[in-house]
Amino acid sequence: MGLIESIKNLTQFNFDPWRVYHLLAVFCLVFVVLQIAKLFVKRQKWIRVLECFPGPPTHWLFGHVHEFRQDGTDLDKVLIWGEKYPLAYPMWFGPFVAFLNIHHPDYVKTILASTEPKDDIAYQFLIPWIGDGLLVSQGQKWFRHRRLLTPGFHYDVLKPYVKLMADSTKTMLDKWEAFANKDESFELFEHVSLMTLDSIMKCAFSSNSNCQIESGTNAYIQAVYELSYLINLRFRTFPYHCETIFHLSPHGYRFRKACRIAHHHTEEVIKKRKEALKEEMELGKREKKRYLDFLDILLCARDEHQQGLSDEAIRAEVDTFMFEGHDTTASGISWILYNLAGHPEQQQLCREEIAQALEGKDSMEWEDLSKIPYTTMTVPEGCLIGTSVYGIHRNPTVWENPSVFDPLRFLPENCAKRSPHAFVPFSAGPRNCIGQNFAMNEMKVAVALTLRQYKLERDPEKTPKMIPRLVLRSLNGIHLKIKHVELKP
């Protein structure tokens, strides 16, 4: 009514309302033209910056997006381009967004020496899910949080986690009894995802989730799958870079729904831990706890001004660690097991080493981790061939026969011959993965106990089709056949 009355008032003074509409339309058109002009200025800037880096031919509108299949099953093209342009090469996502793929170790070292995030565009799509946590935060906030969280990954804190990781792995392996000694293969990625979620809930949050044995599909796991898919889809679809377009789209609705499920899960974890911590403090049980978990440290952390983390900051760090601590590790374990399944000789070397180290035990403890050096080398080797975070690539010119499974390339004397930045599965520099020792321990435990109990074989009829999500997945799953290992008395 206010607008109509205003127009009537204007007409009384011989003002034409259609002229007002015309002026508004012109203003909107000018605004849109200016925005487009800004984008083209940005494009020209990127072209000038990247012109010294040769790369694959680009389409003026699509960039390089049209070079890839919609399902993302052609990651080999990225490796082919990496071999053709071994230092670095640009990739365009649409006409206005460009990335520089870095390969040479010297370039990698320079980039990772910075304390700023390395991918402002893709990271911003993560923020509605994981908040402004360690992965995406910047400046003083990142420094403060990194300092407050570092004690949570001291080796004294990590020691008791090994037994909990082993318990979660044994639960998974017991479930695999239903698939043992059969001709049919089974899909292992979902099993491993549930195991790593179960493990992180026990280790980091002192919570027994029973997610591996509960009936039905775990809602949080499915939400993480959905979020990973939608974030990758948004990154690859240029119009979705606009917040309004994505928000109004069906994919935006699915994204918000999955975020609510993930946040509800996180909030329940924090709520229960706060209540338990309060009860422990009231009853004087704090010093009797068997171990200090990640959430304890988050809730009790204080800086030099005795200021702790806000509730929002705690949820962001928990969401970040829930994702990075279970999904990336699940991807790594799955691809390591798949690679070992295709190499029975190396698999047997690991098995013999594990049997000798465990001396008949069916579990693992902290001290056992240092007794399996060959098995330990299969972890980075498995990640070299199928890295869990697919955006972290190796330099093809540095590695001899990079597609050949050879754990011995990670012998200390062989590592010394290479740049430490030739392969950085946990990144490097000041923003390296704060939980890399946690992840390495869990991968070693899972691989060791799996090989101790089962022989792994690939299914030739179900070869994985690698696809990029937030972590490296397979479009058709990762399928293995397993057989019991005859344990010597």
Coordinates of C-alpha atoms in Angstrom, one line a residue:
M1 CA 0.0 0.0 0.0
G2 CA 2.9 2.4 0.8
L3 CA 4.3 2.1 -2.7
I4 CA 0.9 2.6 -4.4
E5 CA 0.2 5.7 -2.3
S6 CA 3.6 7.0 -3.2
I7 CA 3.0 6.5 -6.9
K8 CA -0.4 8.3 -6.5
N9 CA 1.3 11.2 -4.8
L10 CA 3.8 11.4 -7.6
T11 CA 1.0 11.4 -10.2
Q12 CA -0.6 14.3 -8.5
F13 CA 2.5 16.4 -9.2
N14 CA 2.5 15.3 -12.9
F15 CA 5.1 12.5 -12.3
D16 CA 4.7 9.5 -14.6
P17 CA 5.0 6.3 -12.5
W18 CA 6.1 4.4 -15.7
R19 CA 9.1 6.8 -15.9
V20 CA 10.0 5.7 -12.3
Y21 CA 9.8 2.1 -13.4
H22 CA 11.9 2.9 -16.4
L23 CA 14.5 4.5 -14.3
L24 CA 14.6 1.5 -11.9
A25 CA 15.0 -0.8 -14.9
V26 CA 17.9 1.3 -16.2
F27 CA 19.5 1.3 -12.8
C28 CA 19.3 -2.5 -12.5
L29 CA 20.6 -2.9 -16.0
V30 CA 23.6 -0.6 -15.3
F31 CA 24.2 -2.5 -12.0
V32 CA 24.3 -5.8 -13.9
V33 CA 26.5 -4.5 -16.6
L34 CA 29.0 -3.1 -14.0
Q35 CA 29.1 -6.5 -12.2
I36 CA 29.8 -8.3 -15.5
A37 CA 32.4 -5.7 -16.3
K38 CA 34.1 -6.4 -13.0
L39 CA 34.1 -10.1 -13.8
F40 CA 35.8 -9.4 -17.1
V41 CA 38.4 -7.2 -15.5
K42 CA 39.0 -10.0 -13.0
R43 CA 39.3 -12.4 -15.9
Q44 CA 41.9 -10.2 -17.7
K45 CA 43.9 -10.0 -14.5
W46 CA 44.0 -13.8 -14.1
I47 CA 45.0 -14.2 -17.8
R48 CA 47.9 -11.8 -17.3
V49 CA 49.0 -13.6 -14.0
L50 CA 48.8 -17.1 -15.5
E51 CA 50.1 -16.4 -19.0
C52 CA 53.6 -17.4 -18.0
F53 CA 52.3 -20.9 -17.1
P54 CA 51.7 -23.1 -20.2
G55 CA 48.7 -25.3 -19.9
P56 CA 46.0 -27.3 -21.9
P57 CA 43.9 -25.3 -24.4
T58 CA 40.9 -23.6 -22.8
H59 CA 37.4 -22.7 -24.0
W60 CA 36.5 -19.0 -23.5
L61 CA 33.2 -19.9 -21.8
F62 CA 33.6 -23.3 -20.2
G63 CA 37.3 -23.1 -19.4
H64 CA 38.3 -26.8 -18.8
V65 CA 35.1 -28.0 -17.3
H66 CA 33.9 -29.4 -20.7
E67 CA 37.0 -31.6 -20.8
F68 CA 35.7 -33.7 -17.9
R69 CA 32.7 -36.1 -17.7
Q70 CA 29.9 -35.1 -15.5
D71 CA 30.3 -38.1 -13.2
G72 CA 34.0 -37.1 -12.6
T73 CA 35.4 -40.5 -13.6
D74 CA 38.2 -39.2 -15.8
L75 CA 40.8 -38.1 -13.2
D76 CA 43.5 -39.6 -15.3
K77 CA 43.3 -36.5 -17.5
V78 CA 44.6 -34.4 -14.6
L79 CA 47.6 -36.8 -14.3
I80 CA 48.2 -36.7 -18.1
W81 CA 48.3 -32.9 -17.9
G82 CA 50.5 -33.1 -14.9
E83 CA 53.0 -35.1 -16.9
K84 CA 52.8 -32.7 -19.9
Y85 CA 53.2 -29.6 -17.7
P86 CA 55.4 -30.9 -14.8
L87 CA 56.0 -27.5 -13.1
A88 CA 52.5 -26.1 -12.9
Y89 CA 49.5 -25.4 -15.2
P90 CA 46.3 -23.3 -14.9
M91 CA 42.8 -24.8 -14.9
W92 CA 39.7 -22.7 -15.6
F93 CA 36.3 -23.4 -14.2
G94 CA 34.1 -21.3 -16.4
P95 CA 35.2 -17.9 -17.8
F96 CA 36.1 -16.2 -14.5
V97 CA 37.5 -18.7 -12.0
A98 CA 41.0 -20.0 -12.4
F99 CA 43.3 -22.3 -10.4
L100 CA 47.0 -23.0 -10.7
N101 CA 47.8 -26.7 -10.3
I102 CA 51.2 -26.8 -8.6
H103 CA 53.5 -29.8 -9.1
H104 CA 57.1 -29.0 -8.7
P105 CA 58.4 -29.5 -5.1
D106 CA 60.0 -26.0 -5.1
Y107 CA 56.7 -24.4 -6.0
V108 CA 54.9 -26.5 -3.4
K109 CA 57.4 -25.5 -0.7
T110 CA 56.9 -21.8 -1.5
I111 CA 53.1 -22.0 -1.5
L112 CA 52.8 -24.1 1.7
A113 CA 55.1 -21.9 3.6
S114 CA 52.3 -19.4 3.9
T115 CA 49.9 -19.5 6.9
E116 CA 46.9 -18.5 4.8
P117 CA 44.4 -21.0 3.3
K118 CA 45.4 -22.2 -0.1
D119 CA 42.0 -22.3 -1.8
D120 CA 39.7 -19.5 -0.9
I121 CA 37.0 -20.5 -3.5
A122 CA 36.5 -24.1 -2.6
Y123 CA 36.9 -23.5 1.1
Q124 CA 34.1 -21.0 1.2
F125 CA 31.7 -23.7 0.1
L126 CA 32.7 -25.8 3.1
I127 CA 32.0 -23.0 5.7
P128 CA 28.2 -23.6 6.0
W129 CA 29.0 -27.2 7.0
I130 CA 32.3 -27.1 9.1
G131 CA 32.2 -23.4 10.1
D132 CA 35.3 -21.2 10.5
G133 CA 37.5 -24.0 11.9
L134 CA 41.2 -24.7 11.5
L135 CA 40.9 -25.7 7.9
V136 CA 39.5 -22.4 6.7
S137 CA 40.2 -19.8 9.3
Q138 CA 42.8 -17.1 8.8
G139 CA 45.0 -14.7 10.7
Q140 CA 45.0 -14.4 14.4
K141 CA 42.0 -16.6 14.8
W142 CA 43.8 -19.5 13.1
F143 CA 47.0 -18.9 15.2
R144 CA 45.0 -18.9 18.4
H145 CA 43.0 -22.0 17.6
R146 CA 46.0 -23.9 16.3
R147 CA 47.9 -23.1 19.5
L148 CA 44.9 -24.1 21.7
L149 CA 44.3 -27.4 19.8
T150 CA 47.9 -28.6 19.4
P151 CA 48.0 -30.2 22.9
G152 CA 45.2 -32.5 21.8
F153 CA 47.6 -34.3 19.4
H154 CA 50.6 -34.8 21.6
Y155 CA 51.8 -38.4 21.5
D156 CA 50.9 -38.8 25.2
V157 CA 47.3 -38.1 24.3
L158 CA 47.5 -40.3 21.2
K159 CA 48.9 -43.4 23.0
P160 CA 45.6 -44.8 24.5
Y161 CA 43.8 -44.2 21.2
V162 CA 45.6 -47.1 19.6
K163 CA 43.7 -49.7 21.6
L164 CA 40.4 -47.9 20.9
M165 CA 41.2 -47.9 17.1
A166 CA 42.0 -51.6 17.3
D167 CA 38.6 -52.3 19.0
S168 CA 36.7 -50.5 16.3
T169 CA 38.7 -52.3 13.6
K170 CA 38.0 -55.7 15.2
T171 CA 34.2 -54.9 15.2
M172 CA 34.5 -54.2 11.4
L173 CA 36.5 -57.4 10.8
D174 CA 34.0 -59.4 12.7
K175 CA 31.2 -58.1 10.4
W176 CA 33.3 -59.2 7.5
E177 CA 33.0 -62.8 8.6
A178 CA 29.8 -62.9 6.6
F179 CA 31.8 -62.3 3.4
A180 CA 34.8 -64.5 4.0
N181 CA 35.7 -67.4 1.8
K182 CA 33.0 -66.6 -0.8
D183 CA 33.3 -66.1 -4.5
E184 CA 31.3 -62.8 -4.3
S185 CA 33.0 -59.6 -3.5
F186 CA 31.6 -56.9 -1.1
E187 CA 31.9 -53.1 -1.0
L188 CA 34.2 -52.0 1.8
F189 CA 34.2 -48.2 1.7
E190 CA 31.0 -47.9 3.7
H191 CA 32.2 -50.4 6.3
V192 CA 35.5 -48.5 6.7
S193 CA 33.6 -45.2 7.0
L194 CA 31.5 -46.5 9.8
M195 CA 34.6 -47.9 11.5
T196 CA 36.5 -44.6 11.3
L197 CA 33.5 -42.8 12.6
D198 CA 33.2 -45.3 15.5
S199 CA 36.9 -44.9 16.2
I200 CA 36.8 -41.1 16.2
M201 CA 33.8 -41.0 18.5
K202 CA 35.6 -43.2 21.0
C203 CA 39.0 -41.5 20.8
A204 CA 38.1 -37.9 20.4
F205 CA 34.7 -37.7 22.1
S206 CA 34.7 -40.6 24.6
S207 CA 31.4 -41.8 23.0
N208 CA 30.4 -45.3 22.1
S209 CA 28.2 -44.7 19.1
N210 CA 27.6 -48.3 18.1
C211 CA 27.3 -47.0 14.6
Q212 CA 28.9 -50.1 13.1
I213 CA 26.3 -52.5 14.5
E214 CA 23.1 -50.5 14.7
S215 CA 20.5 -51.4 12.2
G216 CA 19.8 -49.3 9.1
T217 CA 22.0 -46.7 7.5
N218 CA 23.8 -44.2 9.6
A219 CA 22.3 -40.7 9.0
Y220 CA 25.5 -38.9 9.7
I221 CA 27.5 -41.0 7.3
Q222 CA 24.9 -40.4 4.6
A223 CA 24.9 -36.7 5.3
V224 CA 28.7 -36.5 4.9
Y225 CA 28.4 -38.4 1.5
E226 CA 25.7 -35.9 0.4
L227 CA 27.7 -32.9 1.5
S228 CA 30.9 -34.1 -0.2
Y229 CA 29.0 -34.7 -3.4
L230 CA 27.2 -31.4 -3.4
I231 CA 30.2 -29.3 -2.5
N232 CA 32.2 -30.9 -5.3
L233 CA 29.2 -30.3 -7.7
R234 CA 29.0 -26.7 -6.7
F235 CA 32.7 -26.2 -7.3
R236 CA 32.4 -27.7 -10.8
T237 CA 29.2 -25.8 -11.7
F238 CA 30.0 -22.1 -12.2
P239 CA 26.5 -20.7 -11.7
Y240 CA 26.4 -22.4 -8.3
H241 CA 29.3 -20.1 -7.2
C242 CA 26.6 -17.5 -6.8
E243 CA 25.1 -17.9 -3.3
T244 CA 21.6 -16.9 -4.4
I245 CA 21.4 -19.3 -7.4
F246 CA 22.7 -22.2 -5.3
H247 CA 20.4 -21.4 -2.4
L248 CA 17.3 -21.4 -4.7
S249 CA 18.3 -24.6 -6.5
P250 CA 17.2 -28.2 -5.5
H251 CA 20.9 -28.9 -4.8
G252 CA 21.0 -26.0 -2.4
Y253 CA 18.0 -27.4 -0.5
R254 CA 19.6 -30.8 -0.3
F255 CA 22.8 -29.2 1.0
R256 CA 21.0 -27.3 3.8
K257 CA 19.1 -30.5 4.8
A258 CA 22.4 -32.5 5.0
C259 CA 24.0 -29.6 7.0
R260 CA 21.2 -29.8 9.5
I261 CA 21.7 -33.5 10.0
A262 CA 25.5 -33.1 10.4
H263 CA 25.1 -30.2 12.8
H264 CA 22.6 -32.0 14.9
H265 CA 25.0 -34.9 15.2
T266 CA 27.8 -32.6 16.3
E267 CA 25.6 -30.7 18.8
E268 CA 24.5 -34.0 20.4
V269 CA 28.2 -35.0 20.8
I270 CA 29.1 -31.7 22.4
K271 CA 26.0 -31.6 24.6
K272 CA 26.6 -35.1 26.0
R273 CA 30.3 -34.5 26.6
K274 CA 29.6 -31.2 28.4
E275 CA 27.1 -33.0 30.7
A276 CA 29.6 -35.8 31.4
L277 CA 32.4 -33.3 32.0
K278 CA 30.3 -31.3 34.4
E279 CA 29.4 -34.5 36.3
E280 CA 33.0 -35.5 36.4
M281 CA 34.1 -32.2 37.8
E282 CA 31.3 -32.2 40.4
L283 CA 32.1 -35.7 41.6
G284 CA 35.8 -35.2 41.6
K285 CA 36.4 -37.8 38.9
R286 CA 38.3 -35.7 36.6
E287 CA 41.7 -37.0 37.5
K288 CA 40.6 -40.6 37.4
K289 CA 39.7 -40.6 33.7
R290 CA 41.7 -43.1 31.6
Y291 CA 42.7 -40.6 28.9
L292 CA 42.2 -37.0 27.8
D293 CA 40.1 -36.7 24.6
F294 CA 40.0 -34.0 21.9
L295 CA 36.7 -32.6 23.1
D296 CA 38.0 -32.3 26.7
I297 CA 40.8 -30.2 25.4
L298 CA 38.4 -28.0 23.3
L299 CA 36.1 -27.4 26.3
C300 CA 38.9 -26.7 28.8
A301 CA 41.4 -24.8 26.5
R302 CA 42.4 -21.4 27.7
D303 CA 44.7 -18.8 26.2
E304 CA 47.1 -16.5 28.0
H305 CA 44.1 -14.3 28.9
Q306 CA 42.2 -17.3 30.4
Q307 CA 39.7 -17.0 27.5
G308 CA 38.3 -20.3 26.1
L309 CA 36.7 -21.1 22.8
S310 CA 33.1 -19.9 22.1
D311 CA 30.3 -22.5 21.6
E312 CA 30.3 -21.6 17.9
A313 CA 34.1 -22.1 17.7
I314 CA 33.9 -25.5 19.5
R315 CA 31.2 -26.7 17.1
A316 CA 33.3 -25.6 14.1
E317 CA 36.4 -27.4 15.3
V318 CA 34.3 -30.5 16.1
D319 CA 32.7 -30.5 12.7
T320 CA 36.1 -30.0 11.1
F321 CA 37.7 -32.9 13.0
M322 CA 34.6 -35.1 12.5
F323 CA 35.0 -34.8 8.7
E324 CA 38.8 -34.7 8.5
G325 CA 39.2 -37.4 11.1
H326 CA 36.9 -40.0 9.7
D327 CA 36.1 -39.4 6.0
T328 CA 39.7 -38.7 4.7
T329 CA 41.1 -41.6 6.8
A330 CA 38.4 -43.9 5.5
S331 CA 39.3 -43.1 2.0
G332 CA 43.0 -43.6 2.7
I333 CA 42.4 -47.0 4.3
S334 CA 40.1 -48.2 1.6
W335 CA 42.5 -47.4 -1.2
I336 CA 45.5 -48.9 0.7
L337 CA 43.6 -52.2 1.1
Y338 CA 42.6 -52.1 -2.5
N339 CA 46.2 -51.6 -3.6
L340 CA 47.4 -54.4 -1.4
A341 CA 44.7 -56.7 -2.7
G342 CA 46.3 -56.4 -6.1
H343 CA 49.8 -57.2 -4.8
P344 CA 49.8 -60.5 -3.0
E345 CA 53.5 -60.7 -2.5
Q346 CA 53.7 -57.3 -0.7
Q347 CA 50.6 -58.3 1.2
Q348 CA 52.2 -61.5 2.4
L349 CA 55.4 -59.6 3.5
C350 CA 53.2 -57.3 5.6
R351 CA 51.3 -60.3 7.1
E352 CA 54.5 -62.1 8.2
E353 CA 55.8 -58.9 9.8
I354 CA 52.5 -58.3 11.6
A355 CA 52.3 -61.8 12.9
Q356 CA 55.8 -61.6 14.3
A357 CA 55.1 -58.2 15.9
L358 CA 51.9 -59.1 17.5
E359 CA 53.1 -62.5 18.7
G360 CA 49.7 -64.1 18.7
K361 CA 47.7 -61.1 20.0
D362 CA 44.5 -60.2 18.2
S363 CA 44.8 -56.5 19.0
M364 CA 47.4 -53.7 18.9
E365 CA 48.9 -51.3 21.3
W366 CA 51.1 -48.2 21.0
E367 CA 54.3 -50.1 21.3
D368 CA 53.3 -52.4 18.4
L369 CA 53.2 -49.5 15.9
S370 CA 57.0 -49.3 15.7
K371 CA 57.4 -53.0 15.1
I372 CA 55.9 -53.0 11.6
P373 CA 58.1 -50.9 9.4
Y374 CA 57.3 -52.5 6.0
T375 CA 53.5 -52.3 6.7
T376 CA 54.0 -48.7 7.7
M377 CA 55.6 -48.0 4.3
T378 CA 52.5 -49.4 2.5
V379 CA 50.5 -46.6 4.0
P380 CA 52.1 -43.7 2.2
E381 CA 52.6 -45.9 -0.9
G382 CA 48.9 -46.7 -0.9
C383 CA 48.1 -43.0 -0.6
L384 CA 50.6 -42.2 -3.4
I385 CA 48.6 -44.3 -5.9
G386 CA 45.2 -43.4 -4.5
T387 CA 45.6 -40.3 -2.3
S388 CA 42.6 -39.7 -0.1
V389 CA 42.5 -35.9 -0.7
Y390 CA 42.5 -36.0 -4.4
G391 CA 43.6 -32.3 -4.8
I392 CA 47.0 -33.3 -3.3
H393 CA 48.9 -34.6 -6.3
R394 CA 52.4 -36.0 -6.7
N395 CA 54.9 -34.7 -9.2
P396 CA 55.2 -37.3 -11.9
T397 CA 58.7 -36.3 -12.8
V398 CA 60.1 -36.9 -9.3
W399 CA 58.8 -40.5 -8.9
E400 CA 60.2 -43.4 -10.7
N401 CA 57.3 -45.6 -12.0
P402 CA 54.7 -43.8 -9.9
S403 CA 51.9 -46.2 -10.9
V404 CA 53.9 -49.3 -9.6
F405 CA 53.1 -50.4 -6.1
D406 CA 56.5 -50.3 -4.3
P407 CA 56.5 -49.6 -0.6
L408 CA 60.3 -49.7 -0.5
R409 CA 60.4 -46.2 -2.2
F410 CA 59.6 -45.0 1.4
L411 CA 62.7 -46.5 2.9
P412 CA 64.5 -43.7 4.8
E413 CA 67.5 -43.7 2.5
N414 CA 65.1 -43.4 -0.6
C415 CA 63.1 -40.6 1.1
A416 CA 66.4 -38.7 1.7
K417 CA 67.0 -38.6 -2.1
R418 CA 63.7 -36.7 -2.7
S419 CA 62.4 -33.4 -1.8
P420 CA 60.1 -33.6 1.3
H421 CA 57.6 -31.6 -0.8
A422 CA 57.5 -34.1 -3.6
F423 CA 54.5 -35.8 -1.9
V424 CA 52.5 -34.1 0.8
P425 CA 49.4 -36.2 1.7
F426 CA 49.0 -34.2 4.9
S427 CA 50.0 -30.9 3.3
A428 CA 53.1 -29.2 4.8
G429 CA 54.3 -26.0 6.4
P430 CA 52.5 -24.2 9.2
R431 CA 49.1 -25.3 8.0
N432 CA 49.9 -29.0 7.8
C433 CA 47.3 -31.4 9.0
I434 CA 47.2 -31.2 12.8
G435 CA 45.8 -34.7 13.1
Q436 CA 48.2 -36.5 10.7
N437 CA 49.7 -38.7 13.5
F438 CA 46.2 -39.7 14.6
A439 CA 45.4 -40.6 11.0
M440 CA 48.6 -42.5 10.4
N441 CA 48.2 -44.5 13.5
E442 CA 44.6 -45.4 12.6
M443 CA 45.6 -46.4 9.1
K444 CA 48.4 -48.6 10.4
V445 CA 46.2 -50.3 12.9
A446 CA 43.4 -50.9 10.4
V447 CA 45.7 -52.3 7.7
A448 CA 47.7 -54.5 10.2
L449 CA 44.7 -56.1 11.8
T450 CA 42.9 -56.6 8.5
L451 CA 45.9 -58.4 6.9
R452 CA 46.4 -60.4 10.1
Q453 CA 42.9 -61.9 9.7
Y454 CA 42.2 -61.9 5.9
K455 CA 43.8 -62.3 2.6
L456 CA 42.5 -59.7 0.2
E457 CA 41.7 -60.2 -3.5
R458 CA 40.4 -57.8 -6.1
D459 CA 37.2 -58.4 -8.1
P460 CA 38.2 -58.2 -11.8
E461 CA 34.6 -57.5 -12.8
K462 CA 34.2 -54.5 -10.5
T463 CA 37.2 -52.2 -11.1
P464 CA 36.8 -48.9 -9.1
K465 CA 36.0 -45.8 -11.1
M466 CA 37.8 -43.0 -9.2
I467 CA 35.8 -39.8 -8.7
P468 CA 36.7 -36.6 -7.0
R469 CA 34.5 -35.6 -4.0
L470 CA 36.0 -33.9 -1.0
V471 CA 38.0 -37.1 -0.8
L472 CA 38.8 -39.7 -3.4
R473 CA 35.9 -42.1 -3.9
S474 CA 34.7 -44.7 -6.4
L475 CA 31.6 -44.2 -8.5
N476 CA 30.8 -47.9 -8.3
G477 CA 32.4 -48.6 -4.9
I478 CA 35.5 -50.5 -3.9
H479 CA 35.0 -54.2 -4.0
L480 CA 37.2 -56.9 -2.5
K481 CA 37.0 -60.7 -1.9
I482 CA 38.4 -61.9 1.4
K483 CA 39.7 -65.3 2.7
H484 CA 40.6 -66.3 6.2
V485 CA 44.3 -66.4 7.1
E486 CA 45.4 -69.6 8.8
L487 CA 47.0 -68.4 12.0
K488 CA 50.0 -70.3 13.2
P489 CA 49.7 -71.5 16.9

